[in-house]
Short mmCIF file of N, CA and C in Angstrom, two decimals:
data_model
loop_
_atom_site.label_atom_id
_atom_site.label_comp_id
_atom_site.label_asym_id
_atom_site.label_seq_id
_atom_site.Cartn_x
_atom_site.Cartn_y
_atom_site.Cartn_z
N UNK A 1 27.73 1.60 2.25
CA UNK A 1 26.93 0.94 1.24
C UNK A 1 25.14 0.32 1.58
N UNK A 2 25.11 0.26 2.86
CA UNK A 2 23.36 0.09 3.34
C UNK A 2 22.58 1.17 2.66
N UNK A 3 23.54 2.88 3.10
CA UNK A 3 22.88 3.68 2.46
C UNK A 3 22.46 3.44 0.72
N UNK A 4 22.98 3.05 0.11
CA UNK A 4 23.14 2.99 -1.18
C UNK A 4 21.83 1.66 -1.79
N UNK A 5 22.06 0.54 -0.87
CA UNK A 5 20.90 -0.28 -1.21
C UNK A 5 19.61 0.35 -0.58
N UNK A 6 19.65 1.10 0.55
CA UNK A 6 17.74 1.98 0.58
C UNK A 6 17.92 2.40 -0.52
N UNK A 7 18.84 3.60 -0.70
CA UNK A 7 17.90 4.18 -2.55
C UNK A 7 17.40 3.32 -3.23
N UNK A 8 18.54 2.34 -3.80
CA UNK A 8 17.83 1.62 -5.09
C UNK A 8 16.75 0.94 -4.85
N UNK A 9 16.24 0.45 -3.60
CA UNK A 9 14.72 0.13 -3.12
C UNK A 9 13.62 1.12 -3.28
N UNK A 10 14.45 2.26 -2.65
CA UNK A 10 13.16 3.25 -2.83
C UNK A 10 12.95 3.30 -4.09
N UNK A 11 13.99 3.61 -4.90
CA UNK A 11 13.73 4.07 -6.33
C UNK A 11 13.13 2.84 -6.89
N UNK A 12 12.43 1.69 -6.47
CA UNK A 12 11.57 1.04 -7.23
C UNK A 12 10.52 0.98 -6.26
N UNK A 13 9.61 2.51 -6.29
CA UNK A 13 8.83 2.27 -5.57
C UNK A 13 8.16 1.69 -4.10
N UNK A 14 9.28 0.65 -3.56
CA UNK A 14 8.98 0.41 -2.92
C UNK A 14 8.90 0.97 -1.05
N UNK A 15 7.91 0.25 0.23
CA UNK A 15 7.22 0.67 1.11
C UNK A 15 8.41 0.76 1.87
N UNK A 16 8.77 1.64 2.58
CA UNK A 16 9.57 1.65 3.80
C UNK A 16 9.31 0.18 4.31
N UNK A 17 8.17 -0.45 4.58
CA UNK A 17 8.25 -1.48 5.52
C UNK A 17 8.30 -2.93 4.15
N UNK A 18 8.17 -3.01 2.97
CA UNK A 18 8.66 -3.94 1.69
C UNK A 18 10.49 -3.46 1.98
N UNK A 19 11.02 -2.70 2.28
CA UNK A 19 12.09 -2.41 2.22
C UNK A 19 13.10 -3.25 3.66
N UNK A 20 12.40 -2.84 4.83
CA UNK A 20 13.02 -3.74 6.33
C UNK A 20 12.47 -4.75 6.10
N UNK A 21 11.47 -5.86 5.71
CA UNK A 21 11.34 -7.03 5.56
C UNK A 21 12.47 -7.72 4.63
N UNK A 22 12.50 -7.46 3.22
CA UNK A 22 14.29 -7.80 2.09
C UNK A 22 15.10 -7.38 3.00
N UNK A 23 15.02 -6.77 3.71
CA UNK A 23 16.87 -6.30 4.80
C UNK A 23 16.87 -7.76 5.97
N UNK A 24 15.46 -8.01 6.60
CA UNK A 24 15.81 -8.63 7.50
C UNK A 24 15.62 -10.21 7.11
N UNK A 25 14.98 -10.29 5.69
CA UNK A 25 15.45 -11.54 4.69
C UNK A 25 16.14 -12.00 4.78
N UNK A 26 16.95 -10.78 4.25
CA UNK A 26 18.47 -10.85 3.52
C UNK A 26 19.42 -11.34 4.97
N UNK A 27 19.24 -10.70 5.60
CA UNK A 27 19.83 -11.34 7.09
C UNK A 27 19.60 -12.71 7.63
N UNK A 28 18.21 -13.16 7.78
CA UNK A 28 18.29 -14.42 7.85
C UNK A 28 18.81 -15.49 6.80
N UNK A 29 18.71 -15.10 5.91
CA UNK A 29 19.76 -16.19 4.49
C UNK A 29 20.62 -16.24 4.51
N UNK A 30 21.06 -15.01 5.13
CA UNK A 30 22.85 -14.98 5.33
C UNK A 30 23.35 -16.06 6.09
N UNK A 31 22.12 -16.03 7.28
CA UNK A 31 22.54 -16.47 8.60
C UNK A 31 22.25 -17.94 8.12
N UNK A 32 21.15 -18.68 7.65
CA UNK A 32 20.69 -19.63 7.25
C UNK A 32 22.13 -20.37 6.48
N UNK A 33 22.74 -19.84 5.18
CA UNK A 33 24.14 -20.16 4.28
C UNK A 33 24.79 -20.35 5.22
N UNK A 34 25.23 -19.31 6.27
CA UNK A 34 26.65 -19.20 6.89
C UNK A 34 26.94 -20.45 8.15
N UNK A 35 25.65 -20.86 8.47
CA UNK A 35 25.62 -22.46 9.46
C UNK A 35 25.10 -23.29 8.64
N UNK A 36 25.00 -23.56 7.43
CA UNK A 36 24.64 -24.57 7.38
C UNK A 36 26.22 -25.98 6.62
N UNK A 37 25.33 -27.23 6.96
CA UNK A 37 26.68 -27.78 7.27
C UNK A 37 26.21 -28.31 5.41
N UNK A 38 25.19 -27.87 4.50
CA UNK A 38 25.62 -28.38 3.32
C UNK A 38 25.78 -26.68 2.42
N UNK A 39 26.02 -27.44 1.36
CA UNK A 39 27.35 -26.77 0.55
C UNK A 39 26.03 -26.50 -0.68
N UNK A 40 24.67 -25.46 -0.06
CA UNK A 40 23.78 -25.38 -1.19
C UNK A 40 23.36 -24.58 -0.91
N UNK A 41 23.39 -23.02 -2.14
CA UNK A 41 23.03 -21.84 -2.55
C UNK A 41 21.21 -21.60 -2.88
N UNK A 42 20.44 -22.53 -2.21
CA UNK A 42 19.24 -22.66 -2.34
C UNK A 42 18.45 -21.44 -2.16
N UNK A 43 18.36 -21.22 -0.29
CA UNK A 43 18.39 -20.03 0.31
C UNK A 43 18.13 -19.02 -0.38
N UNK A 44 19.47 -18.76 -0.78
CA UNK A 44 20.50 -17.91 -1.97
C UNK A 44 19.12 -17.10 -2.85
N UNK A 45 19.20 -18.83 -3.98
CA UNK A 45 18.46 -18.52 -5.09
C UNK A 45 16.56 -18.28 -4.90
N UNK A 46 16.13 -18.88 -4.25
CA UNK A 46 14.75 -18.57 -3.36
C UNK A 46 14.80 -17.19 -3.14
N UNK A 47 15.24 -16.54 -2.13
CA UNK A 47 15.42 -15.46 -2.29
C UNK A 47 15.65 -13.66 -3.36
N UNK A 48 16.35 -14.83 -4.47
CA UNK A 48 16.51 -13.91 -5.64
C UNK A 48 15.22 -13.73 -6.13
N UNK A 49 14.42 -14.83 -6.31
CA UNK A 49 13.43 -15.03 -7.12
C UNK A 49 12.51 -14.26 -6.61
N UNK A 50 12.35 -14.28 -5.04
CA UNK A 50 10.75 -13.78 -4.14
C UNK A 50 11.24 -12.10 -4.60
N UNK A 51 12.52 -11.49 -4.68
CA UNK A 51 12.77 -10.40 -4.77
C UNK A 51 13.12 -9.61 -6.08
N UNK A 52 13.31 -9.97 -6.54
CA UNK A 52 14.00 -10.02 -8.52
C UNK A 52 12.95 -10.67 -9.28
N UNK A 53 12.37 -11.93 -9.39
CA UNK A 53 11.90 -12.12 -10.05
C UNK A 53 10.64 -11.43 -10.49
N UNK A 54 10.45 -10.97 -12.22
CA UNK A 54 9.94 -9.74 -12.63
C UNK A 54 8.09 -10.65 -12.44
N UNK A 55 8.02 -11.87 -12.85
CA UNK A 55 7.19 -12.49 -13.33
C UNK A 55 6.05 -12.79 -11.73
N UNK A 56 7.16 -13.17 -10.66
CA UNK A 56 6.55 -13.22 -9.44
C UNK A 56 6.24 -11.46 -8.53
N UNK A 57 6.96 -10.75 -9.16
CA UNK A 57 6.31 -9.18 -8.33
C UNK A 57 5.25 -9.02 -9.53
N UNK A 58 4.37 -9.41 -10.41
CA UNK A 58 3.76 -8.98 -11.19
C UNK A 58 2.24 -9.61 -10.50
N UNK A 59 2.83 -11.15 -10.03
CA UNK A 59 2.02 -11.46 -9.32
C UNK A 59 1.56 -10.65 -7.92
N UNK A 60 2.44 -10.58 -6.99
CA UNK A 60 2.09 -9.78 -6.29
C UNK A 60 1.37 -8.69 -6.16
N UNK A 61 1.93 -7.86 -7.00
CA UNK A 61 1.08 -6.38 -7.20
C UNK A 61 -0.17 -6.53 -7.71
N UNK A 62 -0.71 -7.98 -8.76
CA UNK A 62 -1.90 -8.19 -9.09
C UNK A 62 -2.82 -8.78 -7.53
N UNK A 63 -2.36 -9.65 -6.97
CA UNK A 63 -2.47 -10.18 -5.68
C UNK A 63 -3.33 -8.95 -4.61
N UNK A 64 -2.28 -7.89 -4.98
CA UNK A 64 -2.32 -6.81 -3.96
C UNK A 64 -3.75 -5.96 -4.01
N UNK A 65 -3.73 -5.61 -5.68
CA UNK A 65 -5.06 -4.71 -6.25
C UNK A 65 -6.12 -5.81 -5.94
N UNK A 66 -6.21 -7.46 -5.90
CA UNK A 66 -7.72 -7.85 -6.34
C UNK A 66 -8.00 -7.87 -4.98
N UNK A 67 -7.38 -8.09 -3.92
CA UNK A 67 -7.43 -8.22 -2.48
C UNK A 67 -7.72 -6.69 -1.91
N UNK A 68 -6.84 -5.88 -2.14
CA UNK A 68 -7.45 -4.35 -1.50
C UNK A 68 -8.35 -3.50 -2.03
N UNK A 69 -8.28 -3.44 -3.72
CA UNK A 69 -9.04 -2.84 -4.66
C UNK A 69 -10.65 -3.02 -4.85
N UNK A 70 -10.68 -4.64 -4.78
CA UNK A 70 -11.39 -4.67 -5.34
C UNK A 70 -12.32 -6.05 -4.37
N UNK A 71 -11.45 -6.54 -3.10
CA UNK A 71 -12.27 -7.16 -2.39
C UNK A 71 -12.25 -6.07 -0.90
N UNK A 72 -11.82 -4.95 -0.83
CA UNK A 72 -11.78 -4.55 0.68
C UNK A 72 -10.75 -5.35 1.47
N UNK A 73 -9.66 -6.28 1.10
CA UNK A 73 -9.16 -7.06 2.09
C UNK A 73 -7.86 -6.41 2.24
N UNK A 74 -7.29 -7.00 3.35
CA UNK A 74 -5.59 -6.52 3.42
C UNK A 74 -4.55 -6.72 2.53
N UNK A 75 -3.38 -6.51 3.04
CA UNK A 75 -2.49 -6.89 2.11
C UNK A 75 -1.99 -7.80 1.76
N UNK A 76 -1.97 -8.59 0.64
CA UNK A 76 -1.85 -9.54 -0.19
C UNK A 76 -0.68 -9.57 -1.11
N UNK A 77 0.00 -8.49 -1.43
CA UNK A 77 1.19 -8.28 -2.24
C UNK A 77 2.26 -8.51 -1.50
N UNK A 78 3.38 -7.67 -2.22
CA UNK A 78 4.83 -7.56 -1.71
C UNK A 78 4.85 -7.68 -0.17
N UNK A 79 4.59 -6.87 0.24
CA UNK A 79 4.77 -6.68 2.12
C UNK A 79 4.20 -7.99 2.17
N UNK A 80 2.97 -8.78 2.13
CA UNK A 80 2.47 -10.15 3.07
C UNK A 80 2.79 -11.10 2.46
N UNK A 81 3.97 -11.16 1.24
CA UNK A 81 4.49 -12.40 1.00
C UNK A 81 5.82 -12.13 1.56
N UNK A 82 6.36 -11.01 1.98
CA UNK A 82 7.76 -10.78 2.13
C UNK A 82 7.13 -11.19 3.96
N UNK A 83 6.38 -10.97 4.49
CA UNK A 83 6.17 -10.97 6.13
C UNK A 83 6.01 -12.66 5.66
N UNK A 84 5.37 -13.24 5.39
CA UNK A 84 5.68 -14.60 4.93
C UNK A 84 6.61 -15.48 5.12
N UNK A 85 7.26 -14.78 4.02
CA UNK A 85 8.90 -15.61 3.58
C UNK A 85 9.94 -15.55 5.30
N UNK A 86 9.23 -13.95 5.94
CA UNK A 86 10.54 -13.90 6.87
C UNK A 86 9.97 -14.62 7.89
N UNK A 87 8.52 -14.60 8.49
CA UNK A 87 8.12 -15.75 9.75
C UNK A 87 8.87 -17.07 9.33
N UNK A 88 8.53 -17.48 8.13
CA UNK A 88 8.83 -19.21 7.53
C UNK A 88 10.48 -19.33 8.04
N UNK A 89 11.28 -18.57 7.76
CA UNK A 89 12.52 -18.04 7.70
C UNK A 89 12.71 -18.06 9.39
N UNK A 90 12.04 -17.60 9.71
CA UNK A 90 12.58 -17.75 11.43
C UNK A 90 11.99 -18.16 12.34
N UNK A 91 11.12 -19.38 11.62
CA UNK A 91 10.50 -19.98 12.32
C UNK A 91 11.64 -21.35 13.06
#
């Protein structure tokens, strides 16, 4: 099953780093939901928005284009946003 997930993500033009971060986020969210006393799937809904929402993807790609191509800065697109999300969940 996990191999199929990897293949699906690779087919979406995602970098290896982006794929690894998404897997870490999914594990953290699953752990949060599993150990929560509240019957709410907010963490899952937020994760799905970050990973699947087309408008958010477009904003991430645009932020990456502006920061890297136009300004010569480091990554501020999908990988950066997933890193921030992972760090927030892992805190």
